[in-house]
PDB file of C-alpha atoms in Angstrom:
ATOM      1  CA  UNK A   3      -4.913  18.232  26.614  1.00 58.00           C
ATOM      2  CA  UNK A   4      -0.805  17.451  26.755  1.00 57.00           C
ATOM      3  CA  UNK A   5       0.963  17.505  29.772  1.00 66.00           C
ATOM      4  CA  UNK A   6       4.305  18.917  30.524  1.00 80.00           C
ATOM      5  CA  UNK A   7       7.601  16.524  30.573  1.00 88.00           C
ATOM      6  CA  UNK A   8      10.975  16.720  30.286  1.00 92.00           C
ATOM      7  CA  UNK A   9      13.060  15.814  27.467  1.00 97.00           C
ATOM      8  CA  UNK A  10      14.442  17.245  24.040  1.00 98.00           C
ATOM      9  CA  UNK A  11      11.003  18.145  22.285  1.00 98.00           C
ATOM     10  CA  UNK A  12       9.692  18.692  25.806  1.00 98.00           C
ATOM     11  CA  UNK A  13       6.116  20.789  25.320  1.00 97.00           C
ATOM     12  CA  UNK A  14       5.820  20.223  21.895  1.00 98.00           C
ATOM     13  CA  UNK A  15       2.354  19.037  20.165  1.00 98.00           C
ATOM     14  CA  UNK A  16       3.099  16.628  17.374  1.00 98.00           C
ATOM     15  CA  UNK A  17       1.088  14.757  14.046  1.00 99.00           C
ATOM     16  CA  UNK A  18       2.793  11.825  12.872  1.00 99.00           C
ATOM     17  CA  UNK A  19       0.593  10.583   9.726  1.00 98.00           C
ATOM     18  CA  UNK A  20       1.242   6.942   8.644  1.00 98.00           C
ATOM     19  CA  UNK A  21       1.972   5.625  12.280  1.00 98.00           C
ATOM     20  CA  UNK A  22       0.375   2.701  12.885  1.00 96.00           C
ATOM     21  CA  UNK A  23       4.199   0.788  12.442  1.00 91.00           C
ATOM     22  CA  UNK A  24       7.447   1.009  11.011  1.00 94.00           C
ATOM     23  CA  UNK A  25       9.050   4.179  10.688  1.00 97.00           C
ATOM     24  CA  UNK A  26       6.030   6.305  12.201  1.00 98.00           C
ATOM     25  CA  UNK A  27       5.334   3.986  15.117  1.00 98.00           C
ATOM     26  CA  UNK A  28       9.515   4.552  15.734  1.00 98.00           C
ATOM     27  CA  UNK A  29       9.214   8.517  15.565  1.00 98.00           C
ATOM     28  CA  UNK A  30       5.775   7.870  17.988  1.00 98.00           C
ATOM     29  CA  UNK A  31       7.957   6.251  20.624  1.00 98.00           C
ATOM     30  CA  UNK A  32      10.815   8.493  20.505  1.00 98.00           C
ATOM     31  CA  UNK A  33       9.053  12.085  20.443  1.00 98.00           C
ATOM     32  CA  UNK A  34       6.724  10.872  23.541  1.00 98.00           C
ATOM     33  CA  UNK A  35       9.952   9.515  25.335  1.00 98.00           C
ATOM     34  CA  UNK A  36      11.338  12.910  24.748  1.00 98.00           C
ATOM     35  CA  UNK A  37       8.239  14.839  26.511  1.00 98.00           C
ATOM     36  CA  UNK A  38       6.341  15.523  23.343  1.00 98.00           C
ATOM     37  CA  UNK A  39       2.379  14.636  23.266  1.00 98.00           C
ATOM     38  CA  UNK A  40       2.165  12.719  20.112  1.00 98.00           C
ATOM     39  CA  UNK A  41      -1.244  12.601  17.523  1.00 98.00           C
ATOM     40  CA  UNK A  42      -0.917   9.086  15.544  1.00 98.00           C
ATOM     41  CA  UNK A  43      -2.753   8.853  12.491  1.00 98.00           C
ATOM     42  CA  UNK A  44      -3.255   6.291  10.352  1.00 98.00           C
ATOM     43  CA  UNK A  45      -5.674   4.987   7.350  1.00 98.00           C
ATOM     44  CA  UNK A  46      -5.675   1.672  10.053  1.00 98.00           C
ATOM     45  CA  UNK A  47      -7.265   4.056  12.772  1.00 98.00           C
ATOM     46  CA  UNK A  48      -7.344   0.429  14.607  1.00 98.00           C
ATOM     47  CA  UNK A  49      -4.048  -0.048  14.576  1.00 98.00           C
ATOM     48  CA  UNK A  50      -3.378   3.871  15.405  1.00 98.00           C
ATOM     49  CA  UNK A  51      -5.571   2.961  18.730  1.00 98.00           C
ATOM     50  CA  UNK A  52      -3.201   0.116  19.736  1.00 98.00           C
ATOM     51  CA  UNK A  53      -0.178   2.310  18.926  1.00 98.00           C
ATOM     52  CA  UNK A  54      -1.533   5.010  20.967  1.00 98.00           C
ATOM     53  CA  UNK A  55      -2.184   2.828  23.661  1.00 98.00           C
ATOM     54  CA  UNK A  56       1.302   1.545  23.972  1.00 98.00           C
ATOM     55  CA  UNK A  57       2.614   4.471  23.913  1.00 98.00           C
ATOM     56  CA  UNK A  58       0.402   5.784  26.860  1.00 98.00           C
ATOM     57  CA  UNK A  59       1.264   2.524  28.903  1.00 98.00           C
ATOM     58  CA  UNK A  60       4.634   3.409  29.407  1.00 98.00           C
ATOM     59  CA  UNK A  61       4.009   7.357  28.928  1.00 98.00           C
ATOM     60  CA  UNK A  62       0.214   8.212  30.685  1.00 97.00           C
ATOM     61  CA  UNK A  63      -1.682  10.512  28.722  1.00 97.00           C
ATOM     62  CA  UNK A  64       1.259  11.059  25.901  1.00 98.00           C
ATOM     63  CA  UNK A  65      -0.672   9.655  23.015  1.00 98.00           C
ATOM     64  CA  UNK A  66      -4.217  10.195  20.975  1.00 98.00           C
ATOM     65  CA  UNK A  67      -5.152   8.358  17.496  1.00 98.00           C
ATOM     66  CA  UNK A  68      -6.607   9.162  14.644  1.00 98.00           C
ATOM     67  CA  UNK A  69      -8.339   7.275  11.547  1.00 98.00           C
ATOM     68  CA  UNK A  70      -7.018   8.900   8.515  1.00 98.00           C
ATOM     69  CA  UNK A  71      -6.963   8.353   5.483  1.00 98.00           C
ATOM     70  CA  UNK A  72      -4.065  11.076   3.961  1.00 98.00           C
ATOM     71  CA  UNK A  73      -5.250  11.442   0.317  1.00 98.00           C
ATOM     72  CA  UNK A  74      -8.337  12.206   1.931  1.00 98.00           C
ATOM     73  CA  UNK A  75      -8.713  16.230   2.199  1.00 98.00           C
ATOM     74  CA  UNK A  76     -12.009  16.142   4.241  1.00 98.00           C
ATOM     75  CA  UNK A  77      -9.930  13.809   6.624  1.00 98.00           C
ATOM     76  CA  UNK A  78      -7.118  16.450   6.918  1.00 98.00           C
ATOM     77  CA  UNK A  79      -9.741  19.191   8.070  1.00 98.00           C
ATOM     78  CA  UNK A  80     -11.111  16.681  10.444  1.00 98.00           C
ATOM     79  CA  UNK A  81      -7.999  15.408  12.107  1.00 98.00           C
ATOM     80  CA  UNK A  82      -6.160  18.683  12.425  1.00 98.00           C
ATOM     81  CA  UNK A  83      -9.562  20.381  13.953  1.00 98.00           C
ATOM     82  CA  UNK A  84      -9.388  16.763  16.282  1.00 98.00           C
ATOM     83  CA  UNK A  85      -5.549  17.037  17.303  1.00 98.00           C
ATOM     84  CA  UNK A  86      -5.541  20.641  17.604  1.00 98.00           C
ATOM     85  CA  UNK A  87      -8.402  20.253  20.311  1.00 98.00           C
ATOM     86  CA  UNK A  88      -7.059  17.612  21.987  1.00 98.00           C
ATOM     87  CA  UNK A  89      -3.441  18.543  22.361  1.00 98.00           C
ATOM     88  CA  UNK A  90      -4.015  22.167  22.719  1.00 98.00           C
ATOM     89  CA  UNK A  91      -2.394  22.843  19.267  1.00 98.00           C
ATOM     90  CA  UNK A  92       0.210  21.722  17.187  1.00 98.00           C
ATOM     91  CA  UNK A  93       3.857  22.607  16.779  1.00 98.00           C
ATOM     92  CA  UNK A  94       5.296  19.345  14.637  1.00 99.00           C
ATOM     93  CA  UNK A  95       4.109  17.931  11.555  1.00 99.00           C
ATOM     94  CA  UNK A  96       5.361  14.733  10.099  1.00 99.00           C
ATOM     95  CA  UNK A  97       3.973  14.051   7.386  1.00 98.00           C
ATOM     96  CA  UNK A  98       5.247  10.440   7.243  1.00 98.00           C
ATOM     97  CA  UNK A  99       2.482   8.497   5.537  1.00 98.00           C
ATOM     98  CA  UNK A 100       3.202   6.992   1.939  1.00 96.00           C
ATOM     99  CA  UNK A 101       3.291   4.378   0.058  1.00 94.00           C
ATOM    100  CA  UNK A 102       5.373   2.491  -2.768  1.00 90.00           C
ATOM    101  CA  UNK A 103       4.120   0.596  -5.941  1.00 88.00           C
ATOM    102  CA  UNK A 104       4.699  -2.355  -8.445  1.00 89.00           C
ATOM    103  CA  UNK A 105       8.170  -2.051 -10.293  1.00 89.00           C
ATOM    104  CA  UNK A 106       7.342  -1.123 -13.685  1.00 94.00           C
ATOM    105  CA  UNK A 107       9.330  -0.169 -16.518  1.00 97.00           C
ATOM    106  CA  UNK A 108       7.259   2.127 -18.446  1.00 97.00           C
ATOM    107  CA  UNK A 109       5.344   0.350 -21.043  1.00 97.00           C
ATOM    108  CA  UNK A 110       3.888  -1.555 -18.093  1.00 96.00           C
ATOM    109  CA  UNK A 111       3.257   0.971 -15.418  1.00 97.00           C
ATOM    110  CA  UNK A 112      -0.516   2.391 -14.758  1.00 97.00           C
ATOM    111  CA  UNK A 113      -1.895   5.754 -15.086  1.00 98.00           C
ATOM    112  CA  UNK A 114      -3.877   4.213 -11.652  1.00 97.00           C
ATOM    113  CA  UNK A 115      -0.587   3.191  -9.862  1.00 97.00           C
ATOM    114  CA  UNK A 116       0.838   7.414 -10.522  1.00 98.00           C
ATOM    115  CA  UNK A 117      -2.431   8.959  -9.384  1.00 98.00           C
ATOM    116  CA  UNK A 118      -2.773   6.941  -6.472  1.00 98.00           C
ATOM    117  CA  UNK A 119       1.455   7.332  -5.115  1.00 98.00           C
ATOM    118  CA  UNK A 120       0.898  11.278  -6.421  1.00 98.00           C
ATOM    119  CA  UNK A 121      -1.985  11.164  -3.872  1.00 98.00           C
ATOM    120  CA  UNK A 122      -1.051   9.400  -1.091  1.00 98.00           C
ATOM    121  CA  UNK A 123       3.308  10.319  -1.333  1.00 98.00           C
ATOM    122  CA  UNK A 124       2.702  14.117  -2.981  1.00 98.00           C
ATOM    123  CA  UNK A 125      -0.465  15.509  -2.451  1.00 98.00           C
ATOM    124  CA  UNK A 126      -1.021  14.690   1.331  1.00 98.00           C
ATOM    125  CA  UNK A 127       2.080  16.587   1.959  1.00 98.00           C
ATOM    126  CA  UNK A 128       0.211  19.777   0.734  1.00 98.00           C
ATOM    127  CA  UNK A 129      -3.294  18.889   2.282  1.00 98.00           C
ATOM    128  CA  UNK A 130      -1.069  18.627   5.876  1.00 98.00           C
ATOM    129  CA  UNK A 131       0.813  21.418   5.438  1.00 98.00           C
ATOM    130  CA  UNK A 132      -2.318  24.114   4.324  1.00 98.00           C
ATOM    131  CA  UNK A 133      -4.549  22.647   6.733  1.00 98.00           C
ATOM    132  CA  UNK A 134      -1.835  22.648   9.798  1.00 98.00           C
ATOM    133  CA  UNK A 135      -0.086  25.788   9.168  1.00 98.00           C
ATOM    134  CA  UNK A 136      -2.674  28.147  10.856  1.00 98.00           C
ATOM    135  CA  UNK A 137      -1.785  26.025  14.157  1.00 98.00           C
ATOM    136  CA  UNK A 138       2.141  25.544  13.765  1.00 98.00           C
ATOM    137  CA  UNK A 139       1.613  29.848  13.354  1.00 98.00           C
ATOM    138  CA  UNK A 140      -0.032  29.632  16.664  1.00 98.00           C
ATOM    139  CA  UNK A 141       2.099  27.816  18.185  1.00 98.00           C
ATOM    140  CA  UNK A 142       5.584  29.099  16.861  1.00 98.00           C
ATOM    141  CA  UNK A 143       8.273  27.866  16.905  1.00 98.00           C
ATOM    142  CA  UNK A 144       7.411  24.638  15.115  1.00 98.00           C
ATOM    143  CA  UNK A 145       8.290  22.444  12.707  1.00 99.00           C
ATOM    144  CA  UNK A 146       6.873  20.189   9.331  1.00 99.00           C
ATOM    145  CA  UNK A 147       9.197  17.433   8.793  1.00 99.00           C
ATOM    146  CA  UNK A 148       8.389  15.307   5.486  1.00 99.00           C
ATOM    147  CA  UNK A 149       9.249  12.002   4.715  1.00 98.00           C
ATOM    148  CA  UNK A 150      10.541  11.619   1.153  1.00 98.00           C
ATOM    149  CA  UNK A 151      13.227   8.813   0.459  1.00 97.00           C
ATOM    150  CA  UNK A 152      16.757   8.369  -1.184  1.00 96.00           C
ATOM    151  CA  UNK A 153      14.462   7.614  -4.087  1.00 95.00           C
ATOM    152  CA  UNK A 154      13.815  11.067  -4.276  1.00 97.00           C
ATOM    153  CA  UNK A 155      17.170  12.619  -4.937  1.00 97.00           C
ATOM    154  CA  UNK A 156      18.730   8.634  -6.491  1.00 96.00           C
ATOM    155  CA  UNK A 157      16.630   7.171  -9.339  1.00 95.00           C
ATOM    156  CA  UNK A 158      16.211   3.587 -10.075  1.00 93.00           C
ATOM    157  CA  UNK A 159      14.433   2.223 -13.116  1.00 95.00           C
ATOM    158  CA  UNK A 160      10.909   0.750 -12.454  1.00 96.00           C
ATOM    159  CA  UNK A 161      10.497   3.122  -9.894  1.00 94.00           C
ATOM    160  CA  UNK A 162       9.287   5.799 -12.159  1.00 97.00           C
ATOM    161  CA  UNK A 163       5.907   7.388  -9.718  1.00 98.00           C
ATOM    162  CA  UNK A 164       7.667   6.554  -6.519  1.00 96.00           C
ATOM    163  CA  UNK A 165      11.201   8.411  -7.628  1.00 98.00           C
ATOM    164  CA  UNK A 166       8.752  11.345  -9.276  1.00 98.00           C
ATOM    165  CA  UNK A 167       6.495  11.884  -5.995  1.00 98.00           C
ATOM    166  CA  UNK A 168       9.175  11.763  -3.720  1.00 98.00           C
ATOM    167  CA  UNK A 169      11.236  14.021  -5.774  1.00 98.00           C
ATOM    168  CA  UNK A 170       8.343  16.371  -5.681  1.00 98.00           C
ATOM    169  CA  UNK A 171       7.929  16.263  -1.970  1.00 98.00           C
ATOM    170  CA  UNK A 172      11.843  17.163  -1.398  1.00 98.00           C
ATOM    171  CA  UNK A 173      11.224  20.174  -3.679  1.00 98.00           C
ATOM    172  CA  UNK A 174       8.061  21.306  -2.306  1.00 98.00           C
ATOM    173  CA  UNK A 175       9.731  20.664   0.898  1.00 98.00           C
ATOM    174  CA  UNK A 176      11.740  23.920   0.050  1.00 98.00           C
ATOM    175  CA  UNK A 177       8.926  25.589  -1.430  1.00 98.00           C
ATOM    176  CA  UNK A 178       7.268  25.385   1.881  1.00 98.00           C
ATOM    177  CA  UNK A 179      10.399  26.514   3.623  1.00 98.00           C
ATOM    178  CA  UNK A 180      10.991  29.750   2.163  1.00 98.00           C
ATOM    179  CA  UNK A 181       7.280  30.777   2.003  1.00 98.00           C
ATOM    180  CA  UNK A 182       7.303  30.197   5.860  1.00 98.00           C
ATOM    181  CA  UNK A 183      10.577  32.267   6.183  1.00 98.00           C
ATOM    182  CA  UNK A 184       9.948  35.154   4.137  1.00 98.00           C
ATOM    183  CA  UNK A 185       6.381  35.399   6.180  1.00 98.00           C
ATOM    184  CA  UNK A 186       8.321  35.067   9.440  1.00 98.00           C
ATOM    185  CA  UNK A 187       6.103  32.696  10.541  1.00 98.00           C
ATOM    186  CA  UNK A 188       8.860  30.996  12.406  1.00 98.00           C
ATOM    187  CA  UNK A 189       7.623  27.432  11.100  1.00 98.00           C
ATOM    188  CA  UNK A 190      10.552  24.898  10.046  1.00 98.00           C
ATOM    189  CA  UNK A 191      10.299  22.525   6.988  1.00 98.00           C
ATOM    190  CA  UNK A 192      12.345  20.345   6.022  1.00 99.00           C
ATOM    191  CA  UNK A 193      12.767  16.618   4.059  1.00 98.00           C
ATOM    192  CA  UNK A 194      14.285  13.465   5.590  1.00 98.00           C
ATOM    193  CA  UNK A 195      15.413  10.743   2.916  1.00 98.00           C
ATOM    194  CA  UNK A 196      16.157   6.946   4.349  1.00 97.00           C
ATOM    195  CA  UNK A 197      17.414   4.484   1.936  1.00 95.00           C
ATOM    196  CA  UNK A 198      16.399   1.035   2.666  1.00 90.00           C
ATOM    197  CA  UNK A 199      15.088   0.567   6.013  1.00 91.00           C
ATOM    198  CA  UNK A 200      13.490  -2.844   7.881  1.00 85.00           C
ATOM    199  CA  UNK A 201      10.154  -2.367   7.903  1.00 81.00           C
ATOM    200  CA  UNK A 202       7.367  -3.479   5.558  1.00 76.00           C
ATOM    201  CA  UNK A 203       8.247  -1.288   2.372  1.00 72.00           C
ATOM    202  CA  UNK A 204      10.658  -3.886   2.232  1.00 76.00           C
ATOM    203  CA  UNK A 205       8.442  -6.700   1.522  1.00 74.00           C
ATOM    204  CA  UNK A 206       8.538  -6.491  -1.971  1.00 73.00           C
ATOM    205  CA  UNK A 207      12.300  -7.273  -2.043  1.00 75.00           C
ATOM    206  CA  UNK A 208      12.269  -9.940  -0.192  1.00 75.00           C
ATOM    207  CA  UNK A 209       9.089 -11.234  -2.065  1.00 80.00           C
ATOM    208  CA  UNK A 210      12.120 -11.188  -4.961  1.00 77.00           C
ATOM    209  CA  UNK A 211      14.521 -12.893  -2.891  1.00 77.00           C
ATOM    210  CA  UNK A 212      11.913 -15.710  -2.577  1.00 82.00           C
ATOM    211  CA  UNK A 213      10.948 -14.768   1.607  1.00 78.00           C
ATOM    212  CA  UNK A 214      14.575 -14.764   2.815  1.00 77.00           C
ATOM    213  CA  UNK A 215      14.350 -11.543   4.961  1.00 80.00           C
ATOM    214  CA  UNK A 216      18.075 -12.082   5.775  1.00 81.00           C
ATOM    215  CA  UNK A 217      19.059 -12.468   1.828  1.00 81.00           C
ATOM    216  CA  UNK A 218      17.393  -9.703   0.783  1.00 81.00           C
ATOM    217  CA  UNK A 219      18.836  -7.209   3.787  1.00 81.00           C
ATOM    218  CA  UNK A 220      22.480  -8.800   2.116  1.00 84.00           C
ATOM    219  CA  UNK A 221      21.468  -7.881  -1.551  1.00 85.00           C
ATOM    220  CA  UNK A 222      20.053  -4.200  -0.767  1.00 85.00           C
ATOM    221  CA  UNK A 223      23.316  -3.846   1.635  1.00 86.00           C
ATOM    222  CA  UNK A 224      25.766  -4.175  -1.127  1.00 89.00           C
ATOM    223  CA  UNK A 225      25.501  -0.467  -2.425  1.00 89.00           C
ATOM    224  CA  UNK A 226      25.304   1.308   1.530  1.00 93.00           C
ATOM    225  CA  UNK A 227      28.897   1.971   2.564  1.00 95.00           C
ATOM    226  CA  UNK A 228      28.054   1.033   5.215  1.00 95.00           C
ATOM    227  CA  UNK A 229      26.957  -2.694   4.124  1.00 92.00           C
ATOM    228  CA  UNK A 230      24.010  -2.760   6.332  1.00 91.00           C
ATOM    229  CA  UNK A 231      19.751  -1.044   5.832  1.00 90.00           C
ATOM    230  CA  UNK A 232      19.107   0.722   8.490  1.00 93.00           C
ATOM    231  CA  UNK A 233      16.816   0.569  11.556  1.00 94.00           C
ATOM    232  CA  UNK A 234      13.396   2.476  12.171  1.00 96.00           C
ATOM    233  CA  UNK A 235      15.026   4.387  15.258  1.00 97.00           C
ATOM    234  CA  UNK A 236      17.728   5.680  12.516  1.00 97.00           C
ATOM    235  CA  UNK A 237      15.326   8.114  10.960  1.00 98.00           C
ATOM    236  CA  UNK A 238      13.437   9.078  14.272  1.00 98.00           C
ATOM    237  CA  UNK A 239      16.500  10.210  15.745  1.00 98.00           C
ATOM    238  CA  UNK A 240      16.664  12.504  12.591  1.00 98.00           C
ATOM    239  CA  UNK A 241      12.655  13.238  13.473  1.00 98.00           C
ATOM    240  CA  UNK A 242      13.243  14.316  16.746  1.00 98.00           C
ATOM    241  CA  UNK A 243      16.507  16.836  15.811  1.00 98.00           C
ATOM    242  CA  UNK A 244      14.134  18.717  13.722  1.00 99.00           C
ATOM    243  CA  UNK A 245      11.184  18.782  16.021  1.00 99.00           C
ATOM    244  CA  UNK A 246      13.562  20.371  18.408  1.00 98.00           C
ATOM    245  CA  UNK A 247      14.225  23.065  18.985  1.00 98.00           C
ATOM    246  CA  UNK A 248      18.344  22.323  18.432  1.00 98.00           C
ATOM    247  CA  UNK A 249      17.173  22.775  14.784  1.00 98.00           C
ATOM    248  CA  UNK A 250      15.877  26.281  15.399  1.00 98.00           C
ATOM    249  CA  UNK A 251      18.211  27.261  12.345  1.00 98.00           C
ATOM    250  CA  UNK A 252      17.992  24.774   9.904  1.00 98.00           C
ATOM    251  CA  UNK A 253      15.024  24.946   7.338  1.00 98.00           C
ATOM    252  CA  UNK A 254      14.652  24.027   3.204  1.00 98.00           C
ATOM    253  CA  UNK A 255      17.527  21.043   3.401  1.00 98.00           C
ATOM    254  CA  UNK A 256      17.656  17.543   3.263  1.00 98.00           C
ATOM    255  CA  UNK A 257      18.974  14.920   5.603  1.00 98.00           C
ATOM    256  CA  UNK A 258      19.991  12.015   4.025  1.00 98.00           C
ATOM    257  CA  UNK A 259      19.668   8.735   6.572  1.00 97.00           C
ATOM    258  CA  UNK A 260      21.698   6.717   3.595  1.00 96.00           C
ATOM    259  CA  UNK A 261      24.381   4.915   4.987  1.00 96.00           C
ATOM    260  CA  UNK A 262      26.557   6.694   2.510  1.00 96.00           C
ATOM    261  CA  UNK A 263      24.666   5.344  -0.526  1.00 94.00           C
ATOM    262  CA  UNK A 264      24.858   9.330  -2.345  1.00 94.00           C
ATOM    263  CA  UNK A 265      28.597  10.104  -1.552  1.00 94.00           C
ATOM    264  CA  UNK A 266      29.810   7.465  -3.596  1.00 88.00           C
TER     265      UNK A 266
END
């Protein structure tokens, strides 16, 4: 059960999928800093464990983990049941887990390399959000907060399943939104898109810039206006607006963690 502390998202009972590093294990940190009691899931439920207990040795009895495996639907049923018992219910969902692919043009891309980003980028956002709705009702207000990408709104070529899935989960994103507001079921939902960002979705560009972390950060720079990627805390702090209740107004858009990359 979560105990009470202060902070922005103070009270509030939150699933971050995908959050055994990177981006989730930032949003972890910075929603239990912030008084929420955080439920980390991950397919690694190993690495989940050692997130969770990080977070709970700076922050007693802040975090639990989960094994989960998000294109999983029996796992959704079993780790919402889990997390609603243990944390007394849920308010935030971040559905944060995804993965990217092989750059293919398309006479080399794989009907297997589609099914499985549809699963694990599209589908797990509406396995989280039917299985976790009864609970963010319960415990209203609250908030689902997907994870989609630049790539969702920018296309690229090679890119095809990754720019398609996260497309789709910025659109059902809204879907979601006005179902929940015309039901006034006082349940948030909004889309967060990061352009490049250091952690290990990276690896495949600097696989292409032969290892050189440092060259490849330089090379994906060159289109941000801001000539830098951005840092894992740069999308929490967009995580924990909307799992506040500062957002209590805002539902159906898109924040755009880009650096500038879609004004030009």
């Amino acid at each position: 059960m979560s105990v009470t502390r202060p902070g922005r998202v103070s009270g509030k009972k939150a699933l971050i999928t995908g959050a055994a590093g990177g981006l989730g294990e930032a949003m972890a940190f910075m929603l239990a800093r912030e008084g929420a009691t955080v439920a980390v899931s991950d397919i690694d439920g190993g690495r989940a464990a050692a997130l969770a207990d990080r977070i709970n040795a700076e922050i007693p009895g802040a975090a639990f983990a989960y094994a989960h495996d998000v294109a999983s639907e029996d796992d959704w049923t079993r780790v919402i049941e889990a997390v609603a018992a243990d944390l007394g219910g849920l308010s935030v969902l971040v559905n944060n887990a995804g993965i990217g692919g092989p750059l293919a043009l398309v006479e080399q891309d794989t009907v297997e390399n589609w099914q499985r980003q549809y699963e694990i980028n599209l589908r797990s956002i509406m396995l989280g959000a039917k299985y976790a709705m009864p609970h963010l009702r319960a415990a209203a207000p609250a908030s689902i907060i997907n994870i989609s990408s630049i790539a969702g709104l920018a296309a690229a070529p090679g890119m095809g399943a990754y720019n398609a899935t996260k497309a789709g989960v910025w659109m059902y994103t809204k879907t979601l939104a006005l179902e929940a507001a015309k039901a006034d079921w006082n349940v948030r939902c909004n889309s967060v898109h990061p352009v490049f960002i250091k952690t290990p979705i990276l690896d495949p560009f600097i696989a292409m810039a032969g290892g050189d972390e440092a060259k490849a950060a330089e090379r994906l720079a060159r289109g941000i206006p801001l000539k830098r990627i951005g840092e894992p805390d740069d999308v929490a702090y967009c995580v924990l607006y909307l799992a506040s209740d500062e957002s209590k107004f805002v539902t159906g858009s898109e924040f755009k963690i880009d650096g500038g990359m879609t004004a030009q």
